[in-house]
XYZ file of C-alpha atoms in Angstrom:
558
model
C 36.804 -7.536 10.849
C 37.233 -3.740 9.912
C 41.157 -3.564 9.216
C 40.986 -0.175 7.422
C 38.640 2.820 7.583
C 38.799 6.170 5.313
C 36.038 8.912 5.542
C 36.241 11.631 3.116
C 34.258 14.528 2.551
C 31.652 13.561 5.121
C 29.712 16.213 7.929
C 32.476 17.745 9.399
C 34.926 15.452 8.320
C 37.403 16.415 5.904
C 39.302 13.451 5.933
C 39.239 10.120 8.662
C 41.291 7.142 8.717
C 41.376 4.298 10.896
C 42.920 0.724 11.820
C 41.208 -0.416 14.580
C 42.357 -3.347 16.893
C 40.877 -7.007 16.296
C 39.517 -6.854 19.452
C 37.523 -3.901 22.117
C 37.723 -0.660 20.284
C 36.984 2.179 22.664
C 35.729 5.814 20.915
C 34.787 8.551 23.074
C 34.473 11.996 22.651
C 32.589 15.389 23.478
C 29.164 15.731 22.694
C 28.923 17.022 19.014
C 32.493 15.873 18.361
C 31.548 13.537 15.721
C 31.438 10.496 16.856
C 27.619 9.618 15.684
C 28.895 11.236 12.400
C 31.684 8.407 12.286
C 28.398 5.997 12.422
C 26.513 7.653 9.803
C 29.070 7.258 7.563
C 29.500 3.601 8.645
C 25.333 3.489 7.791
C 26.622 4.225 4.301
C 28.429 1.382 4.076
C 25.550 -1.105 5.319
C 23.192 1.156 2.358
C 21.505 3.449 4.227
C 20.299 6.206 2.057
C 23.056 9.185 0.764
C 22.196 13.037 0.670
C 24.811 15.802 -0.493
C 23.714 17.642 2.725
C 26.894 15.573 3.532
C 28.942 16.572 2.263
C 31.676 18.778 3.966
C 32.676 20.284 0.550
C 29.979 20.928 -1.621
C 32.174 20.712 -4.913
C 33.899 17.257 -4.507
C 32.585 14.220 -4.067
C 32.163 12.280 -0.559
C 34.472 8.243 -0.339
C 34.019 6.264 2.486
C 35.320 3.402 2.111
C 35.894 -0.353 4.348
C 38.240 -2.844 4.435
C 37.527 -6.046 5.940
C 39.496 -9.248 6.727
C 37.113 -11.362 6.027
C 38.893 -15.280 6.102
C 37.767 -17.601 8.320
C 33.694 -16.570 8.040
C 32.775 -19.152 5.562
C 30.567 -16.456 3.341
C 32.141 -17.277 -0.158
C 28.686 -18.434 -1.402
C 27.624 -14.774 -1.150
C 30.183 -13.598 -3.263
C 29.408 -16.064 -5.655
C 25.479 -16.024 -5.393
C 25.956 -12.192 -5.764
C 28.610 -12.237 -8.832
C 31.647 -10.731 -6.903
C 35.152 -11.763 -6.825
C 35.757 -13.320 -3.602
C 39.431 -11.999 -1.180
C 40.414 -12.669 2.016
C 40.466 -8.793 1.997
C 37.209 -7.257 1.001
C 36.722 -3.553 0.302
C 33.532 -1.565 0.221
C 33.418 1.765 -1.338
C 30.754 4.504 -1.373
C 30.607 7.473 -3.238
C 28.530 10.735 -3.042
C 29.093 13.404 -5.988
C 28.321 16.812 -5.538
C 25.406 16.075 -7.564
C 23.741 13.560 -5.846
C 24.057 10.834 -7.475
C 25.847 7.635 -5.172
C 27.584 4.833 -6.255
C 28.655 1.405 -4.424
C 31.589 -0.668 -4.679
C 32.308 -4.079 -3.080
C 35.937 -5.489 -4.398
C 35.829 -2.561 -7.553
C 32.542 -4.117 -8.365
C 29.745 -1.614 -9.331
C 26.811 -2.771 -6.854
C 23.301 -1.800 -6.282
C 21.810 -0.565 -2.401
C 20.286 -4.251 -1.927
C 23.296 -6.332 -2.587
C 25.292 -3.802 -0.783
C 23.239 -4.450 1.999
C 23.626 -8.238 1.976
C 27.018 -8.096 1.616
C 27.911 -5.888 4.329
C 25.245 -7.388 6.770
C 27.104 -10.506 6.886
C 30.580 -8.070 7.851
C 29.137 -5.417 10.195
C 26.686 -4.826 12.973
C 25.745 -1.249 14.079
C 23.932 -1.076 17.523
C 22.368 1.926 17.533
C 20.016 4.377 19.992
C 17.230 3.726 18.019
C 17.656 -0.260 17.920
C 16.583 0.381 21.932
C 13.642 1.962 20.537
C 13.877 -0.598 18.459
C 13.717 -3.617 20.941
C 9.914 -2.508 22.069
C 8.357 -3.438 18.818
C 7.331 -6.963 18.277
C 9.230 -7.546 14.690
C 12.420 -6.831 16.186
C 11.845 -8.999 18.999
C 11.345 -11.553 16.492
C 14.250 -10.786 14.876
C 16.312 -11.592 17.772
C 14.498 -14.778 18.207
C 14.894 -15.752 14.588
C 19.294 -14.699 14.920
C 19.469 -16.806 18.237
C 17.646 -19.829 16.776
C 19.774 -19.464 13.718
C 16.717 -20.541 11.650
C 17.958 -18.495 8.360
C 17.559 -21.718 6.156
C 14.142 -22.436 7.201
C 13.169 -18.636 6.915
C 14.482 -18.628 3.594
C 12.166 -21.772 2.451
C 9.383 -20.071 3.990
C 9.357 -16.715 1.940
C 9.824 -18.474 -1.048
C 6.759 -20.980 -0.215
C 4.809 -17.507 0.942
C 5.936 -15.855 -2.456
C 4.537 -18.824 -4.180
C 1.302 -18.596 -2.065
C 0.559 -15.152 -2.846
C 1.543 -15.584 -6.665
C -0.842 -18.236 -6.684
C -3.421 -16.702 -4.265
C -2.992 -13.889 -7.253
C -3.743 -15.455 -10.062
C -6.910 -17.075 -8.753
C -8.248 -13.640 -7.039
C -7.749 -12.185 -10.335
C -9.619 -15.075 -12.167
C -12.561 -14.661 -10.174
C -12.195 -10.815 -10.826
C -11.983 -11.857 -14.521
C -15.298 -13.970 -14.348
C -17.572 -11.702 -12.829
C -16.682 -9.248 -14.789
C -16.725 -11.179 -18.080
C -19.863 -12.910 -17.168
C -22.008 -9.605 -17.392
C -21.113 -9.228 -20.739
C -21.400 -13.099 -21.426
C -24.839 -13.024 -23.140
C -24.284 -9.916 -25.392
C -20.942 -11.379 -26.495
C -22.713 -14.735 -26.761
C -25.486 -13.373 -28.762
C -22.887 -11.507 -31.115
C -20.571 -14.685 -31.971
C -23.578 -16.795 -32.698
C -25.208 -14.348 -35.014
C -21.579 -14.033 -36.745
C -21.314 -17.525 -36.809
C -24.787 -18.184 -38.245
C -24.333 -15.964 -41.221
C -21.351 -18.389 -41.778
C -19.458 -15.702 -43.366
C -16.681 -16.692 -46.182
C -13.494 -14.581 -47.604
C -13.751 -12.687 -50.336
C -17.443 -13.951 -50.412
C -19.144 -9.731 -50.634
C -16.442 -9.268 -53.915
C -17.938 -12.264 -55.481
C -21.642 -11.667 -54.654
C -21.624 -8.072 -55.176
C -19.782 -9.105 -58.753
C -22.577 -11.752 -59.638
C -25.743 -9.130 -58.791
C -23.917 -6.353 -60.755
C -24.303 -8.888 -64.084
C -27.871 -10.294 -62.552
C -29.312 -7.100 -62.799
C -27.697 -6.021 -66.295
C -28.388 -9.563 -67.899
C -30.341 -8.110 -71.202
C -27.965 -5.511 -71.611
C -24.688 -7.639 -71.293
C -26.541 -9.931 -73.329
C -27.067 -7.707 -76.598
C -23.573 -6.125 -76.247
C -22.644 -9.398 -76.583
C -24.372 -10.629 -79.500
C -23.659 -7.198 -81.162
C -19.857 -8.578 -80.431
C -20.465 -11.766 -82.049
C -22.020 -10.654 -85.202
C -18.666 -8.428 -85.635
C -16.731 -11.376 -85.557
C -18.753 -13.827 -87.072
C -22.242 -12.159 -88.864
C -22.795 -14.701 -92.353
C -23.161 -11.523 -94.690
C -20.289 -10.047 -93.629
C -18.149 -10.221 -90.935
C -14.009 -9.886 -89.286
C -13.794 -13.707 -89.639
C -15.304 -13.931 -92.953
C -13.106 -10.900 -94.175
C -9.940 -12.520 -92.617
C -10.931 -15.794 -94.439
C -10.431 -14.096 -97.985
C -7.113 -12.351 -96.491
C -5.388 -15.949 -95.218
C -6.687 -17.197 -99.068
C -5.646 -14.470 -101.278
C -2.162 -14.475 -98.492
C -1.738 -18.716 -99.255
C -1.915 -17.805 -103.116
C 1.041 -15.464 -102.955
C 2.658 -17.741 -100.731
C 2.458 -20.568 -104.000
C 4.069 -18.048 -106.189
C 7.325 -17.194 -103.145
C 8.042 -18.623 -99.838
C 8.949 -15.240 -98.469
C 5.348 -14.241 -98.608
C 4.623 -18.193 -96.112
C 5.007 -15.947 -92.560
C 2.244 -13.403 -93.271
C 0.281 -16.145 -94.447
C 0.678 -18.207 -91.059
C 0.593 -14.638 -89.206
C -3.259 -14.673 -90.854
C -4.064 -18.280 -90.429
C -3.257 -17.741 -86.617
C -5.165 -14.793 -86.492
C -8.491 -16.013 -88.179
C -8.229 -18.972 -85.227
C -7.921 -16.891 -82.191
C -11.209 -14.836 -84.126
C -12.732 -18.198 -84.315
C -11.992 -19.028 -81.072
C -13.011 -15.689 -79.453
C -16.259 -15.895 -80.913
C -17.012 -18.896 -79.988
C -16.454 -17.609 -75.962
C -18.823 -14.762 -76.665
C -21.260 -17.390 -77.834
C -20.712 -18.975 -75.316
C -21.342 -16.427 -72.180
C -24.227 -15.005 -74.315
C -25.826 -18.155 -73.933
C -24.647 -18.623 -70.352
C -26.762 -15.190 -69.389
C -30.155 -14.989 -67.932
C -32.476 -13.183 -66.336
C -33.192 -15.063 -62.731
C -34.771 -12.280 -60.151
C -34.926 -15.120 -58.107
C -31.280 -16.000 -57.891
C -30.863 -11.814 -57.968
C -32.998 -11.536 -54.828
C -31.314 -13.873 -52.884
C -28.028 -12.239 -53.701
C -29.414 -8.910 -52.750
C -30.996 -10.337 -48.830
C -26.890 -12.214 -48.505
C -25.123 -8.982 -49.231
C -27.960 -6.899 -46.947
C -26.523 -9.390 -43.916
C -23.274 -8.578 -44.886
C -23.575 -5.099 -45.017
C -25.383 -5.210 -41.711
C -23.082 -7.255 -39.575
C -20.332 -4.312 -40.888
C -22.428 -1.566 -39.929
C -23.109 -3.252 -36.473
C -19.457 -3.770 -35.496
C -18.460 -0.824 -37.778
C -16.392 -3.009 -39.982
C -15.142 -2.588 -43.523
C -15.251 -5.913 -44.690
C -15.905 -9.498 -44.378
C -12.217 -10.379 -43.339
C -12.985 -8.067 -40.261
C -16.371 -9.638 -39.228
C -14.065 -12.930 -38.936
C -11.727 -11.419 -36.775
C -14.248 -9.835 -34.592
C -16.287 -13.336 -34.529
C -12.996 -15.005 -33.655
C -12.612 -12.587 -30.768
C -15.975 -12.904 -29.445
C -15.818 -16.754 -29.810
C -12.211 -16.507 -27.820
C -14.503 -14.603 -25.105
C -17.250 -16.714 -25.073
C -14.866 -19.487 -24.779
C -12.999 -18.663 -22.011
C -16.136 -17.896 -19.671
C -17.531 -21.149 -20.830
C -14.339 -22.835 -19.300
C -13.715 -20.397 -16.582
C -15.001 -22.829 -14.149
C -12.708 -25.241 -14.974
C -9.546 -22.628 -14.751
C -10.739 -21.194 -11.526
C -10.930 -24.845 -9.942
C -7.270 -25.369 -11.144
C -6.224 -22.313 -9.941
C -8.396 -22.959 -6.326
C -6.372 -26.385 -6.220
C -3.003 -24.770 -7.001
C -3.092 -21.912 -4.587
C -4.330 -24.786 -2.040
C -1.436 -27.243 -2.872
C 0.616 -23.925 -2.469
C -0.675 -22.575 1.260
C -0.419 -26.429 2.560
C 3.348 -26.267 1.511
C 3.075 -22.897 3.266
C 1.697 -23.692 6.125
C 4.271 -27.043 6.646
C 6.819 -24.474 6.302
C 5.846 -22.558 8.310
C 4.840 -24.768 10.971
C 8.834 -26.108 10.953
C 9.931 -22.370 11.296
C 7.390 -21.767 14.558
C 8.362 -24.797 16.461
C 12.341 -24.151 15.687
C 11.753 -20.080 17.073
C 9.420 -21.702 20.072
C 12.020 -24.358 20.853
C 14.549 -21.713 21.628
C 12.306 -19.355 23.581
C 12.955 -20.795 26.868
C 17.144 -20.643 26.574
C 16.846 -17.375 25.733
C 14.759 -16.188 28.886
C 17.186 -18.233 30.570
C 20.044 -16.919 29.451
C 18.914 -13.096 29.704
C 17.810 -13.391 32.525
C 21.408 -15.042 34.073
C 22.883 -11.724 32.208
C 20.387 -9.466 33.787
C 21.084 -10.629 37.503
C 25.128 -10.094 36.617
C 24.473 -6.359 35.609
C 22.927 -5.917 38.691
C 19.396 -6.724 38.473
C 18.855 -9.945 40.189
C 15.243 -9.744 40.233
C 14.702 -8.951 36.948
C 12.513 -11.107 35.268
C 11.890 -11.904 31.208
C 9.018 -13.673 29.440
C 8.899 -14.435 25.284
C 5.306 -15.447 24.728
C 4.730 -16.313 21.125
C 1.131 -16.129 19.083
C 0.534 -18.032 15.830
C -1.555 -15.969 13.350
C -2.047 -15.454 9.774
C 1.166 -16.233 7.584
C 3.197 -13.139 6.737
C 6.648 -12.412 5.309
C 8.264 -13.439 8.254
C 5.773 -16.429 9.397
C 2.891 -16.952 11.364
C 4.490 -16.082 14.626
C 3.685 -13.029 16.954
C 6.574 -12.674 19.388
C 6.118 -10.570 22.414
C 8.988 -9.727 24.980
C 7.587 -9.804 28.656
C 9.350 -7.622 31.414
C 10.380 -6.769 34.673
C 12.779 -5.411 36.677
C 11.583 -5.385 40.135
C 10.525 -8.693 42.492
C 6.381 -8.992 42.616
C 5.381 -7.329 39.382
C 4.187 -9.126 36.605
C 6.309 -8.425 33.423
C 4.703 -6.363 30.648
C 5.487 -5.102 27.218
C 8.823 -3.841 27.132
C 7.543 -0.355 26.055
C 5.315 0.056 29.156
C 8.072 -0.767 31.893
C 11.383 -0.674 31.090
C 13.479 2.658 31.432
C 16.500 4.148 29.773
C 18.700 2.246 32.210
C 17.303 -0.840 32.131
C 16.486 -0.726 28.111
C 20.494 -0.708 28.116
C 21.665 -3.511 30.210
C 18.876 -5.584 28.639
C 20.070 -5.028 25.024
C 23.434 -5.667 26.101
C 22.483 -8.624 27.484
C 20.749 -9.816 24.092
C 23.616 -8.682 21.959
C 26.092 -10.705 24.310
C 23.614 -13.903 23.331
C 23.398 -13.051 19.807
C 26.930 -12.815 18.683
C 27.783 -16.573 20.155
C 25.096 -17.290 17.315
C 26.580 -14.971 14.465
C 30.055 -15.003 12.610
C 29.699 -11.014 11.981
C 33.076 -10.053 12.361
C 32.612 -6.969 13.480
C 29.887 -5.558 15.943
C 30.177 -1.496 16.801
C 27.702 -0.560 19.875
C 26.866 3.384 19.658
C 26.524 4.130 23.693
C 25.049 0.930 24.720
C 25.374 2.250 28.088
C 23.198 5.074 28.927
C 21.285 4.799 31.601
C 24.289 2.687 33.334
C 27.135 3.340 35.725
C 29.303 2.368 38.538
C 29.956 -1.601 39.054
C 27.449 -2.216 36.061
C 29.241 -0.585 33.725
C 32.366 -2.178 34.709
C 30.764 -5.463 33.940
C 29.264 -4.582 30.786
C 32.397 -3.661 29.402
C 33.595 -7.130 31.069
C 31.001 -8.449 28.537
C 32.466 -6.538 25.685
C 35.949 -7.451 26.364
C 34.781 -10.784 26.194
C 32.677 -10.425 22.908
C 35.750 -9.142 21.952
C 37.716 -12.561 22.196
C 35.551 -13.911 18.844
C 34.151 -10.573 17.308
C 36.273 -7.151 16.699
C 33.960 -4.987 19.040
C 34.174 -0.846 18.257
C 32.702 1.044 21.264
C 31.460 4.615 21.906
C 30.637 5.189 25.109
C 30.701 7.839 27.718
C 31.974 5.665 30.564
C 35.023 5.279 32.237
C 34.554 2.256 33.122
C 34.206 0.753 30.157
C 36.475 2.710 28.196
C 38.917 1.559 30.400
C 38.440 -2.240 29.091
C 39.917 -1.732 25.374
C 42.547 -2.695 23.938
C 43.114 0.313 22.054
C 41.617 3.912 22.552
C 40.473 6.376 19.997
C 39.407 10.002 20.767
C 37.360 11.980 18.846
C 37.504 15.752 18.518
C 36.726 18.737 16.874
C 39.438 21.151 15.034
C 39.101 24.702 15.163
C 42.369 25.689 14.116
C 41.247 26.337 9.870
C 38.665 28.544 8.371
C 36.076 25.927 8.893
C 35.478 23.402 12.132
C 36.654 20.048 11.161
C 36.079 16.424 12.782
C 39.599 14.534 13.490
C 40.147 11.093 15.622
C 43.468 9.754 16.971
C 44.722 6.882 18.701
C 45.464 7.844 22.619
C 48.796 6.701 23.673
C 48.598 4.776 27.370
C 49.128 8.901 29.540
C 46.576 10.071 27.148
C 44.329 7.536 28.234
C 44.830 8.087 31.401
C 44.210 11.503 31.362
C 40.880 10.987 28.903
C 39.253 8.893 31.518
C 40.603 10.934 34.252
C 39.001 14.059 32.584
C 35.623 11.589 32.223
C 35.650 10.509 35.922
C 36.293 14.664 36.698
C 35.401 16.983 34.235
C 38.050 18.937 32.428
C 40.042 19.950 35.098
C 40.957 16.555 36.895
C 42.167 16.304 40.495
C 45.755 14.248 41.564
C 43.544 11.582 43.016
C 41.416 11.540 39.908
C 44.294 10.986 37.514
C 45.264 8.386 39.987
C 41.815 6.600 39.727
C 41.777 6.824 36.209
C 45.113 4.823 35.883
C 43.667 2.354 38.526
C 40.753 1.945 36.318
C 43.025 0.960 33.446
C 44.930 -1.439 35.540
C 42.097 -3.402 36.270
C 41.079 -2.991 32.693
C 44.173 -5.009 31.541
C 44.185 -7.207 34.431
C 40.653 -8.248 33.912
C 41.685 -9.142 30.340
C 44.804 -10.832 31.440
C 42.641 -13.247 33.341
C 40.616 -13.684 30.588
């Protein structure tokens, strides 16, 4: 329950604070006197969006901030699911700067707007005007069903199996996307890869070839450089080796006559052997030269592919025409065994919408097993606040899965005997909009723990003996939930257990917002000035404390 309220720097309030009763809170109020503003800053609290049109001073920041007893309403696992240290006494904070930016708090723990929201759905309830627009449209009507059948463990299996459905649902429209668009280009890419895989192309295979035709075509010449080479070395008349020859003798001869003379003669002796040796290559590769066109031509036609293939896919070298023919064959590839994927992705998404559907079919048969208590038990509540032939109908459709199942719920009314109930938004007034949402709240919090439950004029529409027993049924909501009330009635304001008046303060520079607790003559005279107008008559101030007698003995006999 809400133990502790503070509003700061909200609309036209400067500063609120409030400990309201465990049980019937009544607020009332001029119109204007900001008691809708007290809710909007409550909607903060359960994440509804911030805007420093706010706030009442433009240069500080706006705090509201809740504290709620929460022991007894089993909803540790939240904390822990969500990360957040778990007390007996948990306080949510929310902050508006002056520049716009808004901050959440649940136990001093920085939150974001969703797990604000879960936390504080499981603490709070806000009926509001527009939830009796609300209760016309079909999701809503669901929602009710779905609260009073208390199916939130089989809802929560079925989003995750329709997540999984539409993941998988996805990846195979995607796939099939993928094929038809990569089959058009099949046969060019085809035709690409298997011209790139005929020419069987090698690394470093255009250095080598273009290396080899470079001495192909300059065979003679190489050749006579290199003869002209070996007869340096190695010419019989006279030559390097035959000169070095008479240089290593004339070298071992001084060597004979001193030993320090032996290094210059090994120095030569080396020498005149590497000259042999050397020689010998050029010899060699002389020999190894020739003049084959043949060999050159072929050559010439293998590099003309090569240079080709690069032109086409404007590569640079052979190393890139392998990457590009490993890309293409990747390509080709994967249409060649799209078939296969797209089968394994038709079974999976299959596999997937049976689980679906199962789930779903558990979920539909748990709401439609309810259906009939709750027409039942509307329709007892309806006859109590004074419309005994009031009659309710919850037809349910099956359709296509959605988020929130397969089911199409439809609430069926009427309010007078002989006419066949209809849509909710095509026959039910102002009057009768608000007894039958109190009647569906009254059902719904036997099924919830929410520990607190705060109806904003649930009454319009109402007065006289039906407002006395609707606030019957809020004193007795009041027995398991905290229940905060604004209303406009005597009647009902007559039924709580503590009394809080809002007004507005005129007495500064600026019109501020202020509530305070009535004491037991102000609440006399709050409902006598709401039975008479401002101005209340003896006998009015006498049927105002009459009114509040049977307030307290009606919860007495409770």
């Amino acid at each position: 329950m809400l133990s502790h309220l503070l509003i700061k720097n909200y609309a036209l309030i400067d500063q609120l604070e409030l400990s309201p009763d465990v049980e019937l809170n009544i607020v009332t109020g001029e119109t204007g006197a900001g008691k809708s503003i007290m809710l909007g800053a409550l909607g903060l609290l359960l994440g509804n969006r911030a805007d420093t049109r706010v706030l009442y001073h433009l240069d500080q920041k706006c705090v509201i901030e809740g504290t709620f007893d929460v022991s007894g309403y089993f909803i540790e696992q939240l904390f822990e699911e969500e990360e957040l240290d778990y007390s007996t006494s948990c306080v949510v904070r929310r902050e508006i700067s002056p520049s716009g930016k808004s901050r959440a708090f649940v136990n001093d723990t920085p939150v974001n707007l969703e797990t604000l929201r879960r936390v504080t759905s499981q603490l709070m309830d806000i009926h509001s005007q527009h939830d009796s627009v609300q209760l016309g449209s079909n999701e809503y009507q669901l929602q009710i069903v779905d609260t009073y059948a208390q199916d939130e463990p089989l809802l929560r299996t079925y989003n995750l199996h329709y997540q999984d459905y539409r993941t998988k649902r996805n990846t195979l429209e995607k796939l099939r996307a993928d094929a038809s668009a990569m089959r058009k280009e099949f046969d060019y890419n085809n035709f690409l890869y298997r011209e790139l895989a005929k020419a069987q192309l090698q690394p470093d295979e255009q250095e080598n070839l273009e290396g080899e035709l470079n001495v192909l075509e300059n065979a003679e010449e190489i050749r006579e450089k290199l003869q002209l080479a070996y007869e340096y070395l190695d010419n019989p008349e006279q030559s390097v080796v035959s000169l070095l020859k008479g240089a290593v003798g004339t070298l071992a001869s001084v060597s004979k006559l001193s030993g320090q003379y032996a290094t210059l003669q090994e120095r030569a002796q080396s020498a005149l052997i590497e000259l042999r040796d050397l020689a010998d290559e050029i010899s060699t590769e002389q020999d190894s030269i020739d003049t084959d066109e043949s060999r050159a031509e072929t050559v010439r036609e293998r590099l003309n592919t090569i240079y080709q293939l690069q032109k086409k896919h404007s590569a640079d070298s052979v190393e890139e025409l392998l990457a590009i023919q490993t890309d293409l064959q990747q390509k080709v590839s994967k249409v060649e065994n799209l078939d296969e994927e797209i089968i394994a992705a038709e079974h999976a998404a299959a596999e997937a919408r049976a689980r679906l559907m199962q789930s779903a079919d558990v979920l539909s048969q748990a709401r439609r097993a309810v259906l009939p208590e709750i027409e039942r038990e509307i329709s007892g509540l309806l006859h109590d606040l004074g419309m005994p032939n009031a009659s309710i109908r919850i037809e349910a459709e099956s359709g296509k899965p959605s988020p929130t199942g397969i089911d199409t719920v439809t609430f069926l009314f009427s309010a007078n005997k002989g006419i066949k109930p209809q849509q909710l938004k095509n026959v039910a007034s102002g009057g009768e909009f608000s007894r039958l949402m109190m009647a569906i709240k009254y059902i719904l919090a036997s099924k919830r723990s929410l520990p607190t439950i705060i109806f904003d004029e649930i009454d319009t529409g109402v007065s006289g003996e039906i407002a006395i027993r609707m606030g019957n049924m809020m004193k007795d909501m009041a027995h398991s939930h905290q229940i905060i009330a604004i209303t406009h009635l005597p009647q009902i304001a007559a039924q709580g257990s503590r009394h809080y008046f809002v007004y507005k303060d005129h007495s500064a520079d600026k019109t501020v917002s202020r509530i305070r607790q009535l004491s037991l003559d102000e609440r006399v005279m709050e409902i006598a000035q709401m039975i008479g107008g401002k101005n209340p008559s003896a006998n009015t101030v006498k049927n105002a404390r009459e009114i509040l007698k049977q307030g307290k003995a009606t919860a007495v006999a409770k």
